[in-house]
Tab-separated table of C-alpha atoms and ligand atoms in Angstrom:
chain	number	residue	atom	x	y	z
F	1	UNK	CA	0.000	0.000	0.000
F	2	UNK	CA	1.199	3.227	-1.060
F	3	UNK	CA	1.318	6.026	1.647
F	4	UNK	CA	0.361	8.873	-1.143
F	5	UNK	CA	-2.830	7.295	-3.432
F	6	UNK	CA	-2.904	9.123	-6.431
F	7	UNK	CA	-5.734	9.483	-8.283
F	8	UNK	CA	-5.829	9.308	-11.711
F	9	UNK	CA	-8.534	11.966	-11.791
F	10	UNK	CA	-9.497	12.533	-15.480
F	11	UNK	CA	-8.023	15.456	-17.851
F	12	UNK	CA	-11.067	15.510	-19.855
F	13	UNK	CA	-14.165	13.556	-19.953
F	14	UNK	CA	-14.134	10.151	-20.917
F	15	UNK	CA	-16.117	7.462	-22.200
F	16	UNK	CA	-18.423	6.025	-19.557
F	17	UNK	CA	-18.456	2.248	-20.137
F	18	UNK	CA	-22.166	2.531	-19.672
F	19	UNK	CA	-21.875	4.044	-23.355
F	20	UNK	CA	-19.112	1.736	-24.785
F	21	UNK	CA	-15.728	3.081	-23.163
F	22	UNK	CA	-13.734	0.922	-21.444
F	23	UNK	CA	-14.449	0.283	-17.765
F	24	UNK	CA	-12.612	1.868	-14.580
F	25	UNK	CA	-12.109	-1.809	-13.629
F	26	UNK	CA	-11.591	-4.956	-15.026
F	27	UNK	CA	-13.236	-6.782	-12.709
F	28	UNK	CA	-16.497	-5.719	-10.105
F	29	UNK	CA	-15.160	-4.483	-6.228
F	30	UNK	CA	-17.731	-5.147	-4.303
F	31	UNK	CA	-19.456	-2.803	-2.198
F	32	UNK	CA	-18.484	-5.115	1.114
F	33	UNK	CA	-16.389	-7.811	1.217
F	34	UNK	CA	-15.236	-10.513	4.070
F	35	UNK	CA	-11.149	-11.514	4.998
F	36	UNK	CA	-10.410	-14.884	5.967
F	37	UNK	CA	-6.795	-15.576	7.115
F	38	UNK	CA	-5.340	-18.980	7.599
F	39	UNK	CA	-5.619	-18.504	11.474
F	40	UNK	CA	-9.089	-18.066	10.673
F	41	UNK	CA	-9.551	-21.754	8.990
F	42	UNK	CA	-7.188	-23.050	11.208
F	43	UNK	CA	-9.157	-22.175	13.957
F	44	UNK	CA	-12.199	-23.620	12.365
F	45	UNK	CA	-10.143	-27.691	11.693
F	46	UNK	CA	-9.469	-27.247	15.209
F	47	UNK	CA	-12.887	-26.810	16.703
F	48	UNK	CA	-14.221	-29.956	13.852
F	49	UNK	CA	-11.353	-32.135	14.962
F	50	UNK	CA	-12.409	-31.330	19.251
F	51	UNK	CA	-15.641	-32.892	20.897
F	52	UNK	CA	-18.011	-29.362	20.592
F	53	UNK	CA	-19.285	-28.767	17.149
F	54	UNK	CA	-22.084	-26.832	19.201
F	55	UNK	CA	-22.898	-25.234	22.837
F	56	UNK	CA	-19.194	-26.228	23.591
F	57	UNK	CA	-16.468	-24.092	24.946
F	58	UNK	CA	-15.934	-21.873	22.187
F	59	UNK	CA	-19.406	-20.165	22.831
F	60	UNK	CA	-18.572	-18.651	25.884
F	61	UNK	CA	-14.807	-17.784	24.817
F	62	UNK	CA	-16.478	-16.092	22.065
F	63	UNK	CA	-19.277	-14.383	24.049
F	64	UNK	CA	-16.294	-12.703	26.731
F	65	UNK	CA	-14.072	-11.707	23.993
F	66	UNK	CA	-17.214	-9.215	22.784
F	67	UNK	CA	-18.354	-8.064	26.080
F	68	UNK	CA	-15.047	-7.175	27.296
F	69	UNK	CA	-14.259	-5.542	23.695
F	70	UNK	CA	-17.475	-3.398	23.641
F	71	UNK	CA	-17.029	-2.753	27.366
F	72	UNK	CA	-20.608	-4.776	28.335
F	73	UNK	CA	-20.858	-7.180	31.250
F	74	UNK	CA	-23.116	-9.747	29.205
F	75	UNK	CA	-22.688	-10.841	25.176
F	76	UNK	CA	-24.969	-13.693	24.166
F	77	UNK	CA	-24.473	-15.376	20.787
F	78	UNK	CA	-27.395	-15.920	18.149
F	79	UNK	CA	-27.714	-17.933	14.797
F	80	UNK	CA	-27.610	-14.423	12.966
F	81	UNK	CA	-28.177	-10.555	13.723
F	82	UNK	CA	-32.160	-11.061	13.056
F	83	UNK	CA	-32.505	-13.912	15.369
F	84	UNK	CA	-30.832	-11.766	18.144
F	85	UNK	CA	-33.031	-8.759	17.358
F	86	UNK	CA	-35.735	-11.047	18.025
F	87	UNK	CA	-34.699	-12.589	21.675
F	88	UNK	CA	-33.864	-8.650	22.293
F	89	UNK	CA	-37.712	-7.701	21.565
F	90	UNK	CA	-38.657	-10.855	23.547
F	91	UNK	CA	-36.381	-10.048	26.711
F	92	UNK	CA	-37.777	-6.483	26.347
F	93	UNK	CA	-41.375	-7.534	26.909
F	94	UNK	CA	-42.623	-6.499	23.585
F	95	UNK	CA	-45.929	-8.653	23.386
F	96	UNK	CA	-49.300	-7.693	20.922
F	97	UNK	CA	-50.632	-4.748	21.782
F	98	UNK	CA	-47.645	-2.944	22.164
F	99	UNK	CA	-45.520	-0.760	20.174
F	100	UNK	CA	-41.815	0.081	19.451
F	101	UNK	CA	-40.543	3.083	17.658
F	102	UNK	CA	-37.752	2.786	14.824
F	103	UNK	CA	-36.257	4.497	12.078
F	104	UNK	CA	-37.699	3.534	8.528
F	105	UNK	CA	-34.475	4.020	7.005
F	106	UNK	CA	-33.056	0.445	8.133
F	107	UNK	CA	-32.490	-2.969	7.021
F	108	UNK	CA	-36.263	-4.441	7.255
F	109	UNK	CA	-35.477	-7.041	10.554
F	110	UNK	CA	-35.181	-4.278	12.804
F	111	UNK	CA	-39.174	-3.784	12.069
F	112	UNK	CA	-39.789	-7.234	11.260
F	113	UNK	CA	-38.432	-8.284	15.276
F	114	UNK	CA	-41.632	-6.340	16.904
F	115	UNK	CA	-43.534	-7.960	14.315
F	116	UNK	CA	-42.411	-11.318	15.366
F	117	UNK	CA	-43.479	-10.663	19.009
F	118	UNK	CA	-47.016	-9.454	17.998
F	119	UNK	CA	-46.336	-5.932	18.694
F	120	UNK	CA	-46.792	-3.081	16.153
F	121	UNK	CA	-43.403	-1.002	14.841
F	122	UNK	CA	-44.068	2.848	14.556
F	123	UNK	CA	-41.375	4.466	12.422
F	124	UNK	CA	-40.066	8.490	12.947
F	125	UNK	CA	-38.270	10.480	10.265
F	126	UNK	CA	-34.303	10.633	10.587
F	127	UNK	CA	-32.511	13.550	10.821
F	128	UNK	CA	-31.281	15.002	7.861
F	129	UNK	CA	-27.141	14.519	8.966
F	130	UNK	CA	-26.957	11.076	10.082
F	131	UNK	CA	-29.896	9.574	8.597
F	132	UNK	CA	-30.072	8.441	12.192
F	133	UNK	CA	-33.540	8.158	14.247
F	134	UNK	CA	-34.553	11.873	15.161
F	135	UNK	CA	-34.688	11.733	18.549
F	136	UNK	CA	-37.334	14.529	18.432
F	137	UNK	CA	-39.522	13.158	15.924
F	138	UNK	CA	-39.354	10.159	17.771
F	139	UNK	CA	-40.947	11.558	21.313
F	140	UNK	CA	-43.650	12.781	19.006
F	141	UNK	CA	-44.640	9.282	18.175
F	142	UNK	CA	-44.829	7.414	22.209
F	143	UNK	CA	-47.809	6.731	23.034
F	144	UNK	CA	-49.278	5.003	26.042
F	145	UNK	CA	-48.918	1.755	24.431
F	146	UNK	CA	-44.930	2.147	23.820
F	147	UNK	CA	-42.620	-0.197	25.141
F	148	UNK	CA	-39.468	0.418	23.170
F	149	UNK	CA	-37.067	2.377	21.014
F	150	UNK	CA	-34.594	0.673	18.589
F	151	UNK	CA	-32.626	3.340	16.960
F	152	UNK	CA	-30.213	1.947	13.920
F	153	UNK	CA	-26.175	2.841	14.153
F	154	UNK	CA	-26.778	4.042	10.401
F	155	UNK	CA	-23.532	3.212	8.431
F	156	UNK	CA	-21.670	2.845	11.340
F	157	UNK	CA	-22.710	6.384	12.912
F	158	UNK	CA	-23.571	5.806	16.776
F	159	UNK	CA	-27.723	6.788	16.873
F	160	UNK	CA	-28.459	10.031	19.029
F	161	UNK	CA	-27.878	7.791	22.148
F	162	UNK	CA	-28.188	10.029	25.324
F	163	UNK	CA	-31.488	12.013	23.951
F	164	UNK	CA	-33.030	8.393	23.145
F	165	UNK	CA	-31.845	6.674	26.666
F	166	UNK	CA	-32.761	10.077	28.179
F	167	UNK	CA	-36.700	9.906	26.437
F	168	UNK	CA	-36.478	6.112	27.391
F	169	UNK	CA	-35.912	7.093	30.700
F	170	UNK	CA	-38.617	9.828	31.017
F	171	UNK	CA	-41.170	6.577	29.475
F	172	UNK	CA	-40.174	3.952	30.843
F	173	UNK	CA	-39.292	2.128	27.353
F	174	UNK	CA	-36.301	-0.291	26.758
F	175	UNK	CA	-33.768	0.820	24.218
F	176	UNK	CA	-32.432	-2.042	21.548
F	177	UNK	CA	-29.652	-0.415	19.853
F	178	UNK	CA	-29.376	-2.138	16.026
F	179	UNK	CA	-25.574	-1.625	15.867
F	180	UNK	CA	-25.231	-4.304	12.797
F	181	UNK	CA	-23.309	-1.680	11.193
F	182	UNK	CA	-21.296	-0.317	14.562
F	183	UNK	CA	-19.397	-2.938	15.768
F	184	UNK	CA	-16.369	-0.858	17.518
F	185	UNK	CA	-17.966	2.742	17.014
F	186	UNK	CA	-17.831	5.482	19.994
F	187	UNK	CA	-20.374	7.619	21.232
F	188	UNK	CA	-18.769	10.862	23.731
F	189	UNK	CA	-15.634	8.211	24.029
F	190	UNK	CA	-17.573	4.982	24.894
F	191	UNK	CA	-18.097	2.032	22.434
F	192	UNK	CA	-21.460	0.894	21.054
F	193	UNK	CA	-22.169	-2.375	22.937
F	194	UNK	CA	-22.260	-0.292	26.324
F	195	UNK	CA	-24.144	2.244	26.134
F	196	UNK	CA	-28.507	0.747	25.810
F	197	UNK	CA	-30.175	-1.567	27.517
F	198	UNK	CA	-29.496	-4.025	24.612
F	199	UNK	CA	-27.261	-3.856	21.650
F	200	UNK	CA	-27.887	-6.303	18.597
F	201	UNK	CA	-24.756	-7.011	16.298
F	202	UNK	CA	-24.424	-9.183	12.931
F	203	UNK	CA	-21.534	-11.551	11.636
F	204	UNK	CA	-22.841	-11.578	8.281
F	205	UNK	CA	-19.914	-11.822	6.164
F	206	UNK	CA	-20.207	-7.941	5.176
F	207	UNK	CA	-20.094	-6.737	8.205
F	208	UNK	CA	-16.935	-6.477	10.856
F	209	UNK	CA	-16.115	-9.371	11.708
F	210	UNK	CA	-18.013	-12.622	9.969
F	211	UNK	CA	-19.147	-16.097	11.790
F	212	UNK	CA	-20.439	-16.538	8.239
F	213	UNK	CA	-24.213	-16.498	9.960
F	214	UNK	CA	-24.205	-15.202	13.543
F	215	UNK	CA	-25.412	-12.296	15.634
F	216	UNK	CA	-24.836	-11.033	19.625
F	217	UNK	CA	-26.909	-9.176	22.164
F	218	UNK	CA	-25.121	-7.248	24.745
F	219	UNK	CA	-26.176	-6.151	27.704
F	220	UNK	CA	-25.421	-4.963	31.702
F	221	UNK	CA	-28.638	-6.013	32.839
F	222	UNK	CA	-28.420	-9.773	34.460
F	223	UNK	CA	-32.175	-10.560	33.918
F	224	UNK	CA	-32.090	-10.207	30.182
F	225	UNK	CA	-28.751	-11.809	29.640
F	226	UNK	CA	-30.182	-14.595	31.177
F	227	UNK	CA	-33.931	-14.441	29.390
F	228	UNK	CA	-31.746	-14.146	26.090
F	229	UNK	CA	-30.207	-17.437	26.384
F	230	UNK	CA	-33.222	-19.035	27.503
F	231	UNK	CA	-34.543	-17.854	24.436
F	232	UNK	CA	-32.086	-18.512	22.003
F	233	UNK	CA	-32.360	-22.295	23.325
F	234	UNK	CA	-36.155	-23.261	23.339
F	235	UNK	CA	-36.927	-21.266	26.267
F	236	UNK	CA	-34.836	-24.104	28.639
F	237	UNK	CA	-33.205	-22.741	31.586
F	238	UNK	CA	-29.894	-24.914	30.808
F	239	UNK	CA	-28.004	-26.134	28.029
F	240	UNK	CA	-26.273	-29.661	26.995
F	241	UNK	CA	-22.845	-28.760	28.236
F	242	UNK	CA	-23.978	-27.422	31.423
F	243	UNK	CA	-26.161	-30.859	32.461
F	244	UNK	CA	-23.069	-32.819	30.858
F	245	UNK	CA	-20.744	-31.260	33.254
F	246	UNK	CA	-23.218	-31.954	36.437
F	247	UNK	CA	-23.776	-35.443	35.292
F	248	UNK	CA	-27.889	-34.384	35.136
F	249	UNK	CA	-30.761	-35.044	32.536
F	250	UNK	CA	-33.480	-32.960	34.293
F	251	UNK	CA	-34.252	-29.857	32.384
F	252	UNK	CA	-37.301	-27.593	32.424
F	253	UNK	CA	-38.639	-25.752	29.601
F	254	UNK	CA	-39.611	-22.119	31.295
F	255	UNK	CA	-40.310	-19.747	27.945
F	256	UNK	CA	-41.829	-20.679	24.790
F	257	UNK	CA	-38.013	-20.047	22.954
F	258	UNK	CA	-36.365	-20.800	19.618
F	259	UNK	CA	-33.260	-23.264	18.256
F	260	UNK	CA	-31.673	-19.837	17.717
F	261	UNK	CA	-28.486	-21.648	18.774
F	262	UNK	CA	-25.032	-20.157	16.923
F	263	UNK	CA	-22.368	-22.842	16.659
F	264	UNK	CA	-18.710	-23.520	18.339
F	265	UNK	CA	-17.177	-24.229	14.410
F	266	UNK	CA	-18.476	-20.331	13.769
F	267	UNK	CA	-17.793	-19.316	17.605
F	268	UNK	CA	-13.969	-20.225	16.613
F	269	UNK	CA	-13.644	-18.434	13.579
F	270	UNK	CA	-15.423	-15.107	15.449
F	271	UNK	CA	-12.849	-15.314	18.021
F	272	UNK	CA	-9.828	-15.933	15.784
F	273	UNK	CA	-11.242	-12.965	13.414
F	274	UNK	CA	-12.303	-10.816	16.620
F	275	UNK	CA	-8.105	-10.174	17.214
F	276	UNK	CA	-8.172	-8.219	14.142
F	277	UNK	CA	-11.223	-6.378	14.914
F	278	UNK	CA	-8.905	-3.231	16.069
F	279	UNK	CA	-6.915	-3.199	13.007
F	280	UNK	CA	-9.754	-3.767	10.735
F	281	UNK	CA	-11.476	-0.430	12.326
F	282	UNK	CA	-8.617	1.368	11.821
F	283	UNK	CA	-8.443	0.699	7.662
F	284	UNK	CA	-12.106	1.585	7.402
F	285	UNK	CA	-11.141	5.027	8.755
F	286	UNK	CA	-8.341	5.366	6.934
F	287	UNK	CA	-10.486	4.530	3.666
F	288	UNK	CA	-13.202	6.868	4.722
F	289	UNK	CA	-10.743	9.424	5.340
F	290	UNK	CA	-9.692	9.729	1.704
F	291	UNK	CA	-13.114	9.226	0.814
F	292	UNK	CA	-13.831	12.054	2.383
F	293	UNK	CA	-10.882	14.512	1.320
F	294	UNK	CA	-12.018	13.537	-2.186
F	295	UNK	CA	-15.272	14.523	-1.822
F	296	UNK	CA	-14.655	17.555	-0.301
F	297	UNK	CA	-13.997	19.552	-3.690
F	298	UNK	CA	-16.890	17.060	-5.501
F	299	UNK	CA	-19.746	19.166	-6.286
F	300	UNK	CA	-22.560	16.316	-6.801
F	301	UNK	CA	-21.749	14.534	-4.286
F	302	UNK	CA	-22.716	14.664	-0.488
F	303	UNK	CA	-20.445	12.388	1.710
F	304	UNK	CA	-22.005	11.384	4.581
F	305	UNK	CA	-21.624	13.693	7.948
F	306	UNK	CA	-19.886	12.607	10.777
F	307	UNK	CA	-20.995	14.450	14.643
F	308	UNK	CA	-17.880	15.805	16.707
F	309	UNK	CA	-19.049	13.297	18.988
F	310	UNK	CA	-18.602	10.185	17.515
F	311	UNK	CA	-16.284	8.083	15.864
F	312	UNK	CA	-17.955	5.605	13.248
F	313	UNK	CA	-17.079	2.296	12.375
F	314	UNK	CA	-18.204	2.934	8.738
F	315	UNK	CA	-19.684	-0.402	7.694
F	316	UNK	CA	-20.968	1.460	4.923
F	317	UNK	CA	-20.070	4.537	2.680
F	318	UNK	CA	-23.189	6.271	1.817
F	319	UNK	CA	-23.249	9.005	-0.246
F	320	UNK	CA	-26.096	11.496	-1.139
F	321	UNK	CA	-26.596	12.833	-4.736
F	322	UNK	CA	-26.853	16.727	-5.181
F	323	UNK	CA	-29.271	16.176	-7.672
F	324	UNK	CA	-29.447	19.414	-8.778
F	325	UNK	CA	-26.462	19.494	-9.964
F	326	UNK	CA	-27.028	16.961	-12.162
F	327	UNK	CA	-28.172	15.956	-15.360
F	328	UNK	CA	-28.916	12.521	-13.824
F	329	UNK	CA	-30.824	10.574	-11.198
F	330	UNK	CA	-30.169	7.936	-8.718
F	331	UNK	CA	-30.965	5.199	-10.873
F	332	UNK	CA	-28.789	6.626	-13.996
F	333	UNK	CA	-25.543	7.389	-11.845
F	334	UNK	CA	-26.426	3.354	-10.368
F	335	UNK	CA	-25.850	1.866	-13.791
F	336	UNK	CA	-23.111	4.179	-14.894
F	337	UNK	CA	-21.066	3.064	-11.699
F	338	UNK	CA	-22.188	-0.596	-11.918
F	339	UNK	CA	-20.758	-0.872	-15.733
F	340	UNK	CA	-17.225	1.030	-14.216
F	341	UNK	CA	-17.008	-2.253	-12.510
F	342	UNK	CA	-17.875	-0.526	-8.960
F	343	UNK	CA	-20.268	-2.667	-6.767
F	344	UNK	CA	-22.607	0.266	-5.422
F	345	UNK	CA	-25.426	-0.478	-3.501
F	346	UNK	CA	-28.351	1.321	-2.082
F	347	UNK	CA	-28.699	1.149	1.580
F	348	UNK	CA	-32.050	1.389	2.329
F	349	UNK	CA	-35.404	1.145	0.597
F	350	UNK	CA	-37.277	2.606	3.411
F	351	UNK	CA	-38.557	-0.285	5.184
F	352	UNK	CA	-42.223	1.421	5.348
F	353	UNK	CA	-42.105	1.689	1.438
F	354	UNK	CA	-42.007	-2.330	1.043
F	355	UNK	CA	-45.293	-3.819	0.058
F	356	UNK	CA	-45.618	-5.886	3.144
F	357	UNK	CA	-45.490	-2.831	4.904
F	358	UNK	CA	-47.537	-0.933	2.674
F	359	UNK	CA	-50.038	-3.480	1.961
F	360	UNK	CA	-50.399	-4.042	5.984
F	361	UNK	CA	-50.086	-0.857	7.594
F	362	UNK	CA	-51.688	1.441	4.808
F	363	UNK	CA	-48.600	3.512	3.960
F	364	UNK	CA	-49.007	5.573	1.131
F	365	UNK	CA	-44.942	7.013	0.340
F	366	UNK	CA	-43.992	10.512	2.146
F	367	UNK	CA	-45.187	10.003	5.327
F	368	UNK	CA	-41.097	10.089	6.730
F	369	UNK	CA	-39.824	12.897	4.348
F	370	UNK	CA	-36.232	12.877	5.129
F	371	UNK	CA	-35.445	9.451	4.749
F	372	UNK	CA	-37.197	9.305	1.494
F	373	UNK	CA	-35.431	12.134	0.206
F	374	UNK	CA	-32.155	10.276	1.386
F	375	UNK	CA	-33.527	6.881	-0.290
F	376	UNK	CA	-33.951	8.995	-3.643
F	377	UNK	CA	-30.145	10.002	-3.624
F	378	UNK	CA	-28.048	7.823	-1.925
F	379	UNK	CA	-25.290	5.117	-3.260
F	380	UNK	CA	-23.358	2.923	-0.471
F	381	UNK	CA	-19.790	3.055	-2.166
F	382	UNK	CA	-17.219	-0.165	-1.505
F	383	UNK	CA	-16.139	-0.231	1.875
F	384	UNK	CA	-14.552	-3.075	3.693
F	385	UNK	CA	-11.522	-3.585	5.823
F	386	UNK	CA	-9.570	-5.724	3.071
F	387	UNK	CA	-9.904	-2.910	0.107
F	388	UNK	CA	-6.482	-1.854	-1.041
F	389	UNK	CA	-5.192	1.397	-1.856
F	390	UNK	CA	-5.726	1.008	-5.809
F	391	UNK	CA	-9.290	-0.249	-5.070
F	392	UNK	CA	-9.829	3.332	-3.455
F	393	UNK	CA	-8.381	5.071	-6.100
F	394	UNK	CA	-10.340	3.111	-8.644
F	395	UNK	CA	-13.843	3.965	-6.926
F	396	UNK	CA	-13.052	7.494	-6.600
F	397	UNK	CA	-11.623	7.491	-10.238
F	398	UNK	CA	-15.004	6.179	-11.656
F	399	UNK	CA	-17.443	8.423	-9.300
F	400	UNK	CA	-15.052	11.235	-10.392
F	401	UNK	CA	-15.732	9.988	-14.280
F	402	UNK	CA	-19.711	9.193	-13.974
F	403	UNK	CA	-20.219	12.678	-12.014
F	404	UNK	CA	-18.047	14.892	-14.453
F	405	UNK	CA	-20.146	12.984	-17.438
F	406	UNK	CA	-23.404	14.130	-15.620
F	407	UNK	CA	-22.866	17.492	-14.015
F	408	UNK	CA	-24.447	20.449	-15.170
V	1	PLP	C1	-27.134	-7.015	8.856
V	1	PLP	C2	-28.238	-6.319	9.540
V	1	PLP	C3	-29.230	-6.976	10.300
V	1	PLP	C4	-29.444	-8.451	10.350
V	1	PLP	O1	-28.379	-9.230	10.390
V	1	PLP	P1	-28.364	-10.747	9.872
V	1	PLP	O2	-27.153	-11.246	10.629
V	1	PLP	O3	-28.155	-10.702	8.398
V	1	PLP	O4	-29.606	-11.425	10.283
V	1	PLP	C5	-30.134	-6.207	11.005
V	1	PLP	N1	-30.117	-4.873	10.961
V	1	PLP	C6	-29.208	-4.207	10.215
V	1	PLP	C7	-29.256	-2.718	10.215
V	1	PLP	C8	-28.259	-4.908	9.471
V	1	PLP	O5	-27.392	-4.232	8.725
């Protein structure tokens, strides 16, 4: 890796390849990637080769290795982030009649996990930096019937915490932080993990650290650490290793609970890629850095805004259109990027503008404003931990091409 990237920022316009030139790239970068090392699969052999292949040793080597990284007294391990947002909703009470305030611009299981538990998600608008739940617009929607707020890390961006725990507080509602983009982000100094009454995390393989499928709930709070792993294990108030070790066969089933169970074979490669979790933070900043020094001078382009407060663990780089300035939408600049060989995505279709949503909850488009404004302009550039230097360069080479071709 280079210590000065160059870009090889265009004289002149050139040919988009959407229109026949030749491509940025030869082959796509995707816009999130995992890293597996040979410690990693080595790791793995070990844990098929031992006596656990599940609920063994590894689980709770895993679980400590989180909680004391995050700074939490209790982790407990799921089959994948959704799973875990749903034995958070359970441990938080959430039951039918209730309801649980989120933002709409979000991966769809942080609404689908009140849904699971027969309660009703109410969405409020995002505020127009972060794209993170508006703490304001989300006091205007408690009602008497709210039991919980689950604001989303957006991107990696630690929510509003203290004004949501502080509202929580004046209600009486539980706070389930989504951080399945924040794993190692810091709000006022302290990390994500430590800071609600529950924080969900995801292994999938794009996010910081992979168990292929896996998720985590931490927590300080003894009663739902312990109503967590009675849930993630069919609502039984022991597991297999535990009544191995005591020589017992009596169990009791005490919750109506889930095989939500995540494995020792993934628990070893989480720990093995959880030493690297540090250094792995630190390249996503440095990538976002010169993201962001590029996009300074970009007219068209509207990187996304960071609070003095925090320090994101940029699991995503979203940017925003300035559509006025140019001759193209969303959906244009999209396919011009795509056929430069850059893996954009869009992170998120509002989760209230999905039929399910629509179709059962009557939503007609433009009831949250801001975060369909956002939906109508952003693009989630590459961003992962193993991106080189030249993959950089490339991305802001062909966003530098596609928005010279289209400005005004
Ligand atoms: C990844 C993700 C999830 C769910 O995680 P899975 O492990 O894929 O089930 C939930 N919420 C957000 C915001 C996510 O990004």
């Amino acid at each position: 890796m280079s210590a000065t990237p160059v870009t090889k920022t265009p004289a002149s316009r050139e040919m988009l390849a959407i229109d026949g030139g030749p491509p940025v790239r030869k082959t796509l970068l995707p816009y999130g990637h995992h890293s597996i090392e040979e410690s990693d699969i080595e790791a793995v052999v070990q844990t098929l080769r031992s006596d656990w292949l599940t609920t063994g040793p590894k689980i709770a080597e895993f679980e400590e290795a989180i909680a004391a990284w995050v700074g939490a007294k209790y982790a407990v391990s799921f089959s994948s982030g959704t799973s875990a947002l749903h034995a958070a909703a359970f441990a938080a009470g959430l039951q039918a009649g209730d309801e649980a305030i989120t933002s709409p611009l979000t991966f769809a299981a942080t609404a689908n996990c009140v849904l699971y538990q027969g309660a009703t998600p109410v969405f409020a608008d995002v505020s127009p930096d972060t794209l993170n739940l508006d703490p304001q617009a989300a006091a205007a929607r408690i009602t008497s019937r709210t039991r919980a707020i689950l604001p989303v890390d957006y991107a990696g961006h630690p929510a509003d915490l203290d004004a949501i725990l502080k509202l929580a507080g004046q209600h009486g509602l539980i706070v389930i932080e989504d951080a399945c983009h924040a794993l190692g982000a810091e709000y006022r100094k302290r990390r994500v993990g430590s800071l609600s009454h529950m924080t969900v995390f995801s292994f999938h393989p794009v996010k910081h650290l992979t168990t292929g499928e896996g998720g985590m709930v931490t927590t300080d709070n003894p009663e739902h650490a312990e109503t967590l792993r009675r849930f993630r294990n069919h609502g039984i108030s022991s597991d297999a290793r535990q009544r191995q070790s005591l020589g017992q066969w009596h169990y009791e089933m005490v919750l109506l609970g889930f095989n939500y169970r995540l494995t020792d074979i993934a628990c070893a490669l989480g720990l093995e890629q959880s030493k690297r979790l540090d250094a792995n933070l630190a390249r996503r900043r440095q990538i976002a850095a010169r993201y962001a020094s590029a996009f300074r001078e970009m007219p068209g382009v509207v990187p996304p805004q960071v609070r003095s407060d925090v320090n994101p663990a940029w699991h995503l780089y979203p940017i925003r259109l300035g559509l006025q300035q140019l001759s193209a939408g969303r959906g244009e600049v999209f396919c011009a990027l795509r056929a430069e060989n850059i893996g954009v995505n869009v992170h998120y279709i509002p989760v209230h503008r999905h039929p399910y949503y629509r179709d059962r909850f009557g939503y007609q488009g433009g009831e949250y404003p801001v975060a369909e404004d956002a939906y109508e302009r952003l693009i989630s550039l590459p961003m992962f931990h193993g991106m080189t230097d030249a993959d950089v360069e490339d991305v802001l080479h062909a966003v530098t091409k596609v928005i010279r071709h289209f400005s005004r």
